[in-house]
GROMACS .gro file of C-alpha atoms in nm:
model
  382
    1UNK     CA    1  -1.252  -3.090   4.460
    2UNK     CA    2  -1.604  -3.192   4.350
    3UNK     CA    3  -1.718  -2.839   4.427
    4UNK     CA    4  -1.428  -2.704   4.222
    5UNK     CA    5  -1.533  -2.922   3.927
    6UNK     CA    6  -1.896  -2.819   3.964
    7UNK     CA    7  -1.794  -2.457   3.988
    8UNK     CA    8  -1.579  -2.491   3.678
    9UNK     CA    9  -1.869  -2.643   3.489
   10UNK     CA   10  -2.098  -2.368   3.609
   11UNK     CA   11  -1.854  -2.099   3.501
   12UNK     CA   12  -1.817  -2.265   3.163
   13UNK     CA   13  -2.197  -2.264   3.132
   14UNK     CA   14  -2.223  -1.898   3.232
   15UNK     CA   15  -1.943  -1.794   2.998
   16UNK     CA   16  -2.088  -2.009   2.723
   17UNK     CA   17  -2.415  -1.821   2.760
   18UNK     CA   18  -2.222  -1.496   2.752
   19UNK     CA   19  -2.007  -1.614   2.463
   20UNK     CA   20  -2.319  -1.702   2.264
   21UNK     CA   21  -2.407  -1.335   2.276
   22UNK     CA   22  -2.046  -1.247   2.197
   23UNK     CA   23  -2.040  -1.497   1.908
   24UNK     CA   24  -2.370  -1.367   1.771
   25UNK     CA   25  -2.238  -1.015   1.807
   26UNK     CA   26  -1.912  -1.113   1.638
   27UNK     CA   27  -2.104  -1.284   1.356
   28UNK     CA   28  -2.322  -0.977   1.314
   29UNK     CA   29  -2.016  -0.754   1.315
   30UNK     CA   30  -1.848  -0.974   1.055
   31UNK     CA   31  -2.159  -0.979   0.836
   32UNK     CA   32  -2.203  -0.603   0.872
   33UNK     CA   33  -1.840  -0.541   0.782
   34UNK     CA   34  -1.881  -0.765   0.478
   35UNK     CA   35  -2.195  -0.576   0.372
   36UNK     CA   36  -2.016  -0.246   0.428
   37UNK     CA   37  -1.723  -0.365   0.216
   38UNK     CA   38  -1.957  -0.466  -0.067
   39UNK     CA   39  -2.140  -0.132  -0.043
   40UNK     CA   40  -1.809   0.056  -0.050
   41UNK     CA   41  -1.704  -0.146  -0.355
   42UNK     CA   42  -2.033  -0.056  -0.522
   43UNK     CA   43  -1.979   0.309  -0.428
   44UNK     CA   44  -1.633   0.298  -0.588
   45UNK     CA   45  -1.777   0.127  -0.897
   46UNK     CA   46  -2.063   0.378  -0.915
   47UNK     CA   47  -1.823   0.667  -0.868
   48UNK     CA   48  -1.606   0.529  -1.149
   49UNK     CA   49  -1.913   0.502  -1.372
   50UNK     CA   50  -2.006   0.859  -1.277
   51UNK     CA   51  -1.661   0.982  -1.375
   52UNK     CA   52  -1.686   0.793  -1.704
   53UNK     CA   53  -2.031   0.943  -1.760
   54UNK     CA   54  -1.899   1.291  -1.687
   55UNK     CA   55  -1.627   1.230  -1.946
   56UNK     CA   56  -1.894   1.113  -2.192
   57UNK     CA   57  -2.104   1.422  -2.119
   58UNK     CA   58  -1.806   1.651  -2.178
   59UNK     CA   59  -1.716   1.464  -2.497
   60UNK     CA   60  -2.074   1.474  -2.625
   61UNK     CA   61  -2.101   1.843  -2.541
   62UNK     CA   62  -1.780   1.911  -2.734
   63UNK     CA   63  -1.905   1.704  -3.027
   64UNK     CA   64  -2.242   1.880  -3.021
   65UNK     CA   65  -2.071   2.218  -3.016
   66UNK     CA   66  -1.859   2.108  -3.313
   67UNK     CA   67  -2.169   1.980  -3.497
   68UNK     CA   68  -2.363   2.298  -3.420
   69UNK     CA   69  -2.067   2.505  -3.538
   70UNK     CA   70  -2.048   2.304  -3.859
   71UNK     CA   71  -2.425   2.332  -3.907
   72UNK     CA   72  -2.401   2.708  -3.861
   73UNK     CA   73  -2.115   2.721  -4.111
   74UNK     CA   74  -2.310   2.511  -4.362
   75UNK     CA   75  -2.620   2.725  -4.315
   76UNK     CA   76  -2.412   3.035  -4.380
   77UNK     CA   77  -2.255   2.875  -4.688
   78UNK     CA   78  -2.599   2.771  -4.811
   79UNK     CA   79  -2.728   3.124  -4.764
   80UNK     CA   80  -2.431   3.269  -4.953
   81UNK     CA   81  -2.467   3.010  -5.228
   82UNK     CA   82  -2.836   3.085  -5.267
   83UNK     CA   83  -2.749   3.452  -5.292
   84UNK     CA   84  -2.490   3.375  -5.560
   85UNK     CA   85  -2.744   3.162  -5.745
   86UNK     CA   86  -2.990   3.451  -5.734
   87UNK     CA   87  -2.720   3.688  -5.862
   88UNK     CA   88  -2.633   3.437  -6.132
   89UNK     CA   89  -2.997   3.415  -6.235
   90UNK     CA   90  -3.022   3.794  -6.250
   91UNK     CA   91  -2.708   3.810  -6.464
   92UNK     CA   92  -2.847   3.542  -6.695
   93UNK     CA   93  -3.176   3.728  -6.726
   94UNK     CA   94  -2.990   4.052  -6.798
   95UNK     CA   95  -2.766   3.876  -7.052
   96UNK     CA   96  -3.068   3.725  -7.227
   97UNK     CA   97  -3.229   4.067  -7.246
   98UNK     CA   98  -2.909   4.214  -7.392
   99UNK     CA   99  -2.881   3.927  -7.641
  100UNK     CA  100  -3.243   3.976  -7.744
  101UNK     CA  101  -3.184   4.350  -7.789
  102UNK     CA  102  -2.863   4.288  -7.985
  103UNK     CA  103  -3.042   4.044  -8.211
  104UNK     CA  104  -3.302   4.307  -8.289
  105UNK     CA  105  -3.032   4.568  -8.348
  106UNK     CA  106  -2.835   4.327  -8.568
  107UNK     CA  107  -3.144   4.247  -8.768
  108UNK     CA  108  -3.230   4.616  -8.811
  109UNK     CA  109  -2.871   4.699  -8.904
  110UNK     CA  110  -2.858   4.407  -9.145
  111UNK     CA  111  -3.173   4.528  -9.318
  112UNK     CA  112  -3.035   4.884  -9.339
  113UNK     CA  113  -2.708   4.755  -9.481
  114UNK     CA  114  -2.887   4.543  -9.739
  115UNK     CA  115  -3.089   4.841  -9.852
  116UNK     CA  116  -2.780   5.057  -9.891
  117UNK     CA  117  -2.593   4.789 -10.078
  118UNK     CA  118  -2.895   4.741 -10.298
  119UNK     CA  119  -2.908   5.111 -10.363
  120UNK     CA  120  -2.542   5.114 -10.458
  121UNK     CA  121  -2.535   4.811 -10.684
  122UNK     CA  122  -2.887   4.766 -10.811
  123UNK     CA  123  -2.946   5.120 -10.931
  124UNK     CA  124  -3.193   5.232 -10.673
  125UNK     CA  125  -3.275   5.598 -10.618
  126UNK     CA  126  -2.920   5.669 -10.501
  127UNK     CA  127  -2.742   5.401 -10.706
  128UNK     CA  128  -2.396   5.404 -10.860
  129UNK     CA  129  -2.525   5.415 -11.222
  130UNK     CA  130  -2.735   5.717 -11.150
  131UNK     CA  131  -2.438   5.877 -10.981
  132UNK     CA  132  -2.220   5.818 -11.292
  133UNK     CA  133  -2.468   5.986 -11.524
  134UNK     CA  134  -2.546   6.271 -11.290
  135UNK     CA  135  -2.318   6.511 -11.475
  136UNK     CA  136  -2.084   6.549 -11.178
  137UNK     CA  137  -1.717   6.599 -11.232
  138UNK     CA  138  -1.474   6.318 -11.161
  139UNK     CA  139  -1.357   6.468 -10.833
  140UNK     CA  140  -1.705   6.528 -10.707
  141UNK     CA  141  -1.815   6.188 -10.827
  142UNK     CA  142  -1.524   6.024 -10.647
  143UNK     CA  143  -1.611   6.206 -10.327
  144UNK     CA  144  -1.973   6.094 -10.342
  145UNK     CA  145  -1.871   5.738 -10.411
  146UNK     CA  146  -1.627   5.737 -10.120
  147UNK     CA  147  -1.895   5.872  -9.888
  148UNK     CA  148  -2.126   5.589  -9.984
  149UNK     CA  149  -1.851   5.332  -9.921
  150UNK     CA  150  -1.774   5.483  -9.581
  151UNK     CA  151  -2.142   5.454  -9.487
  152UNK     CA  152  -2.149   5.091  -9.597
  153UNK     CA  153  -1.826   5.013  -9.409
  154UNK     CA  154  -1.959   5.189  -9.101
  155UNK     CA  155  -2.280   4.988  -9.111
  156UNK     CA  156  -2.077   4.671  -9.160
  157UNK     CA  157  -1.858   4.758  -8.862
  158UNK     CA  158  -2.163   4.822  -8.644
  159UNK     CA  159  -2.306   4.491  -8.758
  160UNK     CA  160  -1.981   4.309  -8.674
  161UNK     CA  161  -1.965   4.480  -8.334
  162UNK     CA  162  -2.319   4.368  -8.259
  163UNK     CA  163  -2.232   4.015  -8.356
  164UNK     CA  164  -1.919   4.018  -8.137
  165UNK     CA  165  -2.122   4.149  -7.846
  166UNK     CA  166  -2.376   3.876  -7.908
  167UNK     CA  167  -2.103   3.611  -7.911
  168UNK     CA  168  -1.956   3.756  -7.590
  169UNK     CA  169  -2.297   3.753  -7.426
  170UNK     CA  170  -2.360   3.398  -7.546
  171UNK     CA  171  -2.030   3.284  -7.395
  172UNK     CA  172  -2.114   3.469  -7.074
  173UNK     CA  173  -2.457   3.305  -7.070
  174UNK     CA  174  -2.300   2.963  -7.118
  175UNK     CA  175  -2.049   3.036  -6.842
  176UNK     CA  176  -2.325   3.152  -6.610
  177UNK     CA  177  -2.525   2.840  -6.688
  178UNK     CA  178  -2.227   2.618  -6.608
  179UNK     CA  179  -2.168   2.813  -6.287
  180UNK     CA  180  -2.535   2.778  -6.200
  181UNK     CA  181  -2.518   2.401  -6.246
  182UNK     CA  182  -2.210   2.379  -6.023
  183UNK     CA  183  -2.373   2.600  -5.763
  184UNK     CA  184  -2.688   2.390  -5.770
  185UNK     CA  185  -2.478   2.078  -5.722
  186UNK     CA  186  -2.294   2.244  -5.432
  187UNK     CA  187  -2.625   2.354  -5.285
  188UNK     CA  188  -2.763   2.001  -5.310
  189UNK     CA  189  -2.448   1.867  -5.139
  190UNK     CA  190  -2.475   2.131  -4.867
  191UNK     CA  191  -2.837   2.041  -4.802
  192UNK     CA  192  -2.742   1.674  -4.786
  193UNK     CA  193  -2.460   1.750  -4.540
  194UNK     CA  194  -2.693   1.962  -4.331
  195UNK     CA  195  -2.944   1.678  -4.313
  196UNK     CA  196  -2.672   1.432  -4.208
  197UNK     CA  197  -2.538   1.672  -3.946
  198UNK     CA  198  -2.888   1.752  -3.824
  199UNK     CA  199  -2.956   1.379  -3.776
  200UNK     CA  200  -2.620   1.339  -3.601
  201UNK     CA  201  -2.698   1.636  -3.378
  202UNK     CA  202  -3.039   1.496  -3.291
  203UNK     CA  203  -2.887   1.155  -3.214
  204UNK     CA  204  -2.616   1.310  -2.998
  205UNK     CA  205  -2.878   1.515  -2.811
  206UNK     CA  206  -3.069   1.192  -2.743
  207UNK     CA  207  -2.750   1.018  -2.629
  208UNK     CA  208  -2.657   1.316  -2.412
  209UNK     CA  209  -3.004   1.312  -2.259
  210UNK     CA  210  -2.970   0.940  -2.183
  211UNK     CA  211  -2.619   0.984  -2.040
  212UNK     CA  212  -2.742   1.270  -1.821
  213UNK     CA  213  -3.033   1.054  -1.708
  214UNK     CA  214  -2.789   0.771  -1.631
  215UNK     CA  215  -2.573   1.024  -1.447
  216UNK     CA  216  -2.869   1.134  -1.236
  217UNK     CA  217  -2.953   0.771  -1.162
  218UNK     CA  218  -2.589   0.694  -1.076
  219UNK     CA  219  -2.571   1.004  -0.856
  220UNK     CA  220  -2.892   0.898  -0.682
  221UNK     CA  221  -2.758   0.543  -0.646
  222UNK     CA  222  -2.429   0.673  -0.506
  223UNK     CA  223  -2.614   0.888  -0.251
  224UNK     CA  224  -2.829   0.591  -0.155
  225UNK     CA  225  -2.523   0.368  -0.122
  226UNK     CA  226  -2.341   0.633   0.080
  227UNK     CA  227  -2.647   0.663   0.303
  228UNK     CA  228  -2.653   0.286   0.348
  229UNK     CA  229  -2.280   0.284   0.417
  230UNK     CA  230  -2.326   0.560   0.674
  231UNK     CA  231  -2.609   0.374   0.845
  232UNK     CA  232  -2.412   0.050   0.837
  233UNK     CA  233  -2.105   0.226   0.976
  234UNK     CA  234  -2.325   0.356   1.257
  235UNK     CA  235  -2.453   0.005   1.321
  236UNK     CA  236  -2.098  -0.128   1.323
  237UNK     CA  237  -2.002   0.139   1.571
  238UNK     CA  238  -2.294   0.042   1.793
  239UNK     CA  239  -2.206  -0.326   1.766
  240UNK     CA  240  -1.842  -0.256   1.838
  241UNK     CA  241  -1.947  -0.042   2.131
  242UNK     CA  242  -2.169  -0.325   2.251
  243UNK     CA  243  -1.875  -0.563   2.222
  244UNK     CA  244  -1.635  -0.322   2.388
  245UNK     CA  245  -1.823  -0.074   2.604
  246UNK     CA  246  -1.543   0.177   2.635
  247UNK     CA  247  -1.340   0.154   2.320
  248UNK     CA  248  -1.162   0.481   2.375
  249UNK     CA  249  -0.970   0.340   2.676
  250UNK     CA  250  -0.684   0.096   2.635
  251UNK     CA  251  -0.806  -0.263   2.590
  252UNK     CA  252  -0.773  -0.499   2.883
  253UNK     CA  253  -0.509  -0.698   2.698
  254UNK     CA  254  -0.275  -0.399   2.698
  255UNK     CA  255  -0.290  -0.391   3.077
  256UNK     CA  256  -0.153  -0.742   3.114
  257UNK     CA  257   0.093  -0.754   3.403
  258UNK     CA  258  -0.024  -0.413   3.529
  259UNK     CA  259  -0.371  -0.487   3.669
  260UNK     CA  260  -0.450  -0.442   4.040
  261UNK     CA  261  -0.522  -0.736   4.267
  262UNK     CA  262  -0.887  -0.787   4.363
  263UNK     CA  263  -0.785  -0.821   4.731
  264UNK     CA  264  -0.466  -0.800   4.930
  265UNK     CA  265  -0.328  -1.132   5.056
  266UNK     CA  266  -0.110  -1.431   4.988
  267UNK     CA  267  -0.189  -1.675   4.709
  268UNK     CA  268  -0.301  -1.999   4.870
  269UNK     CA  269  -0.384  -2.193   4.552
  270UNK     CA  270  -0.215  -2.109   4.221
  271UNK     CA  271  -0.332  -2.159   3.864
  272UNK     CA  272  -0.293  -2.491   3.684
  273UNK     CA  273  -0.229  -2.853   3.794
  274UNK     CA  274  -0.136  -2.893   4.163
  275UNK     CA  275  -0.216  -3.067   4.488
  276UNK     CA  276  -0.495  -2.933   4.702
  277UNK     CA  277  -0.348  -2.797   5.031
  278UNK     CA  278  -0.631  -2.936   5.245
  279UNK     CA  279  -0.744  -3.250   5.061
  280UNK     CA  280  -0.406  -3.353   4.923
  281UNK     CA  281  -0.558  -3.447   4.587
  282UNK     CA  282  -0.428  -3.347   4.242
  283UNK     CA  283  -0.647  -3.114   4.039
  284UNK     CA  284  -0.634  -2.838   3.778
  285UNK     CA  285  -0.716  -2.495   3.914
  286UNK     CA  286  -0.876  -2.251   3.672
  287UNK     CA  287  -0.792  -1.958   3.897
  288UNK     CA  288  -0.619  -1.859   4.217
  289UNK     CA  289  -0.729  -1.845   4.580
  290UNK     CA  290  -0.607  -1.550   4.784
  291UNK     CA  291  -0.600  -1.558   5.163
  292UNK     CA  292  -0.753  -1.246   5.314
  293UNK     CA  293  -0.933  -1.126   5.623
  294UNK     CA  294  -1.310  -1.122   5.648
  295UNK     CA  295  -1.503  -0.825   5.514
  296UNK     CA  296  -1.215  -0.724   5.292
  297UNK     CA  297  -1.347  -0.525   4.992
  298UNK     CA  298  -1.329  -0.725   4.668
  299UNK     CA  299  -1.249  -0.479   4.389
  300UNK     CA  300  -1.302  -0.492   4.013
  301UNK     CA  301  -0.996  -0.588   3.810
  302UNK     CA  302  -1.103  -0.363   3.520
  303UNK     CA  303  -1.405  -0.167   3.414
  304UNK     CA  304  -1.699  -0.361   3.275
  305UNK     CA  305  -2.056  -0.477   3.317
  306UNK     CA  306  -2.184  -0.713   3.586
  307UNK     CA  307  -2.290  -1.023   3.396
  308UNK     CA  308  -2.366  -1.244   3.698
  309UNK     CA  309  -2.416  -1.173   4.069
  310UNK     CA  310  -2.571  -1.450   4.273
  311UNK     CA  311  -2.501  -1.735   4.514
  312UNK     CA  312  -2.347  -2.057   4.393
  313UNK     CA  313  -2.342  -2.370   4.605
  314UNK     CA  314  -1.996  -2.441   4.749
  315UNK     CA  315  -1.853  -2.100   4.646
  316UNK     CA  316  -2.063  -1.859   4.832
  317UNK     CA  317  -2.163  -1.554   4.632
  318UNK     CA  318  -2.018  -1.519   4.283
  319UNK     CA  319  -1.971  -1.203   4.074
  320UNK     CA  320  -1.874  -1.217   3.704
  321UNK     CA  321  -1.770  -0.901   3.519
  322UNK     CA  322  -1.785  -0.875   3.139
  323UNK     CA  323  -1.495  -0.654   3.029
  324UNK     CA  324  -1.577  -0.675   2.658
  325UNK     CA  325  -1.379  -0.826   2.372
  326UNK     CA  326  -1.438  -1.172   2.520
  327UNK     CA  327  -1.270  -1.102   2.857
  328UNK     CA  328  -1.435  -1.187   3.192
  329UNK     CA  329  -1.322  -1.185   3.554
  330UNK     CA  330  -1.478  -1.400   3.830
  331UNK     CA  331  -1.487  -1.331   4.206
  332UNK     CA  332  -1.608  -1.609   4.441
  333UNK     CA  333  -1.644  -1.676   4.818
  334UNK     CA  334  -1.800  -1.334   4.878
  335UNK     CA  335  -2.006  -1.289   5.191
  336UNK     CA  336  -2.197  -0.985   5.070
  337UNK     CA  337  -2.242  -0.839   4.719
  338UNK     CA  338  -2.297  -0.471   4.649
  339UNK     CA  339  -2.350  -0.490   4.271
  340UNK     CA  340  -2.630  -0.627   4.060
  341UNK     CA  341  -2.651  -0.768   3.708
  342UNK     CA  342  -2.607  -0.503   3.434
  343UNK     CA  343  -2.442  -0.260   3.674
  344UNK     CA  344  -2.143  -0.089   3.514
  345UNK     CA  345  -1.832  -0.075   3.728
  346UNK     CA  346  -1.499   0.101   3.711
  347UNK     CA  347  -1.158  -0.041   3.778
  348UNK     CA  348  -1.103  -0.075   4.154
  349UNK     CA  349  -1.473  -0.032   4.235
  350UNK     CA  350  -1.596  -0.251   4.523
  351UNK     CA  351  -1.805  -0.546   4.403
  352UNK     CA  352  -1.847  -0.743   4.725
  353UNK     CA  353  -1.683  -0.830   5.058
  354UNK     CA  354  -1.491  -1.144   5.153
  355UNK     CA  355  -1.571  -1.379   5.440
  356UNK     CA  356  -1.818  -1.633   5.312
  357UNK     CA  357  -1.865  -1.888   5.596
  358UNK     CA  358  -1.625  -2.182   5.571
  359UNK     CA  359  -1.376  -2.004   5.343
  360UNK     CA  360  -1.047  -1.835   5.419
  361UNK     CA  361  -1.013  -1.603   5.124
  362UNK     CA  362  -1.131  -1.505   4.775
  363UNK     CA  363  -1.133  -1.726   4.466
  364UNK     CA  364  -1.043  -1.532   4.147
  365UNK     CA  365  -1.037  -1.617   3.773
  366UNK     CA  366  -0.972  -1.442   3.443
  367UNK     CA  367  -1.120  -1.589   3.126
  368UNK     CA  368  -1.048  -1.500   2.765
  369UNK     CA  369  -1.303  -1.616   2.508
  370UNK     CA  370  -1.436  -1.852   2.775
  371UNK     CA  371  -1.099  -2.012   2.846
  372UNK     CA  372  -0.922  -1.965   3.182
  373UNK     CA  373  -0.584  -1.792   3.184
  374UNK     CA  374  -0.329  -1.758   3.464
  375UNK     CA  375  -0.443  -1.452   3.664
  376UNK     CA  376  -0.100  -1.391   3.815
  377UNK     CA  377   0.045  -1.315   3.471
  378UNK     CA  378  -0.211  -1.037   3.437
  379UNK     CA  379  -0.180  -0.889   3.783
  380UNK     CA  380   0.091  -0.646   3.885
  381UNK     CA  381   0.388  -0.788   4.071
  382UNK     CA  382   0.399  -0.741   4.446
   0.00000   0.00000   0.00000
């Protein structure tokens, strides 16, 4: 019984040493998963920011196109308005020339009319008095007089026409001047609008440049985060592989009740509290003892790595297999071992042979996370 206790303590020590590695591995896995989760959250956040930036870029592009279109429209309006102003100025210049010419014509016509009136009424060389005493007959005299009146009326009509034309031109000149003032005001407003739009366009170009720069930075950050996530995923895969060497196969836990026996034979000592068949004392057994003939092959319960293979006082030679995921199987009372530490074994592969001197069988345990479990509940029924 003392040997059983010592063996139990030894196994606990061995599995504790193994579990330290498992715990460290589990801690590293947990920390790596946490880092990966944070990186993935940052990737999602960065991707969201990228999408928002893309929306901003599209919006700014649309706004810039609208501003450029408006600037083009204003430039075209300004060009047309300047052309109209130039036409207006030409019309004003032409009207002023016509007014100046009309004034000269009016003045000349006025002087001519004054002379004729003076001749008629003041007795000049062709005056009325002279006409009366010219010796002409009444009919002839009347005809001459009427001719003179027609000339005077004609001159007066020409003079009035000139004055009307001058008034028309003056009104046109005033209208053109008013139009010019309105056009100049419109032109000033257009120039002001163009300046405002030009500043807005420049500002939007700067914002667009910054947003694009942010987008490049976010894209670079996303790629870096994705690279980190990829590397971390690879590390996780390695760690998970280290914790469970053959993850593609069904886990050991799924084989519960279906696993092969390490040796053929009858169970001499069962798992749990009981009385020792030879000593008659009560004790807790962490495993089972199976009666078997000497030199019977002891086979691996499940695939795994040899974590321990050496002699242990009172239990002959001991082999411990690490099956991953915190599961271990122990095989004691071996006379000869055929596997070494770090050897990888398959299910059913021979680990050792029974027949250690002074024993009548093989001692067998299964441990989960360092704690012993009843092996018979894991082995197939016979």
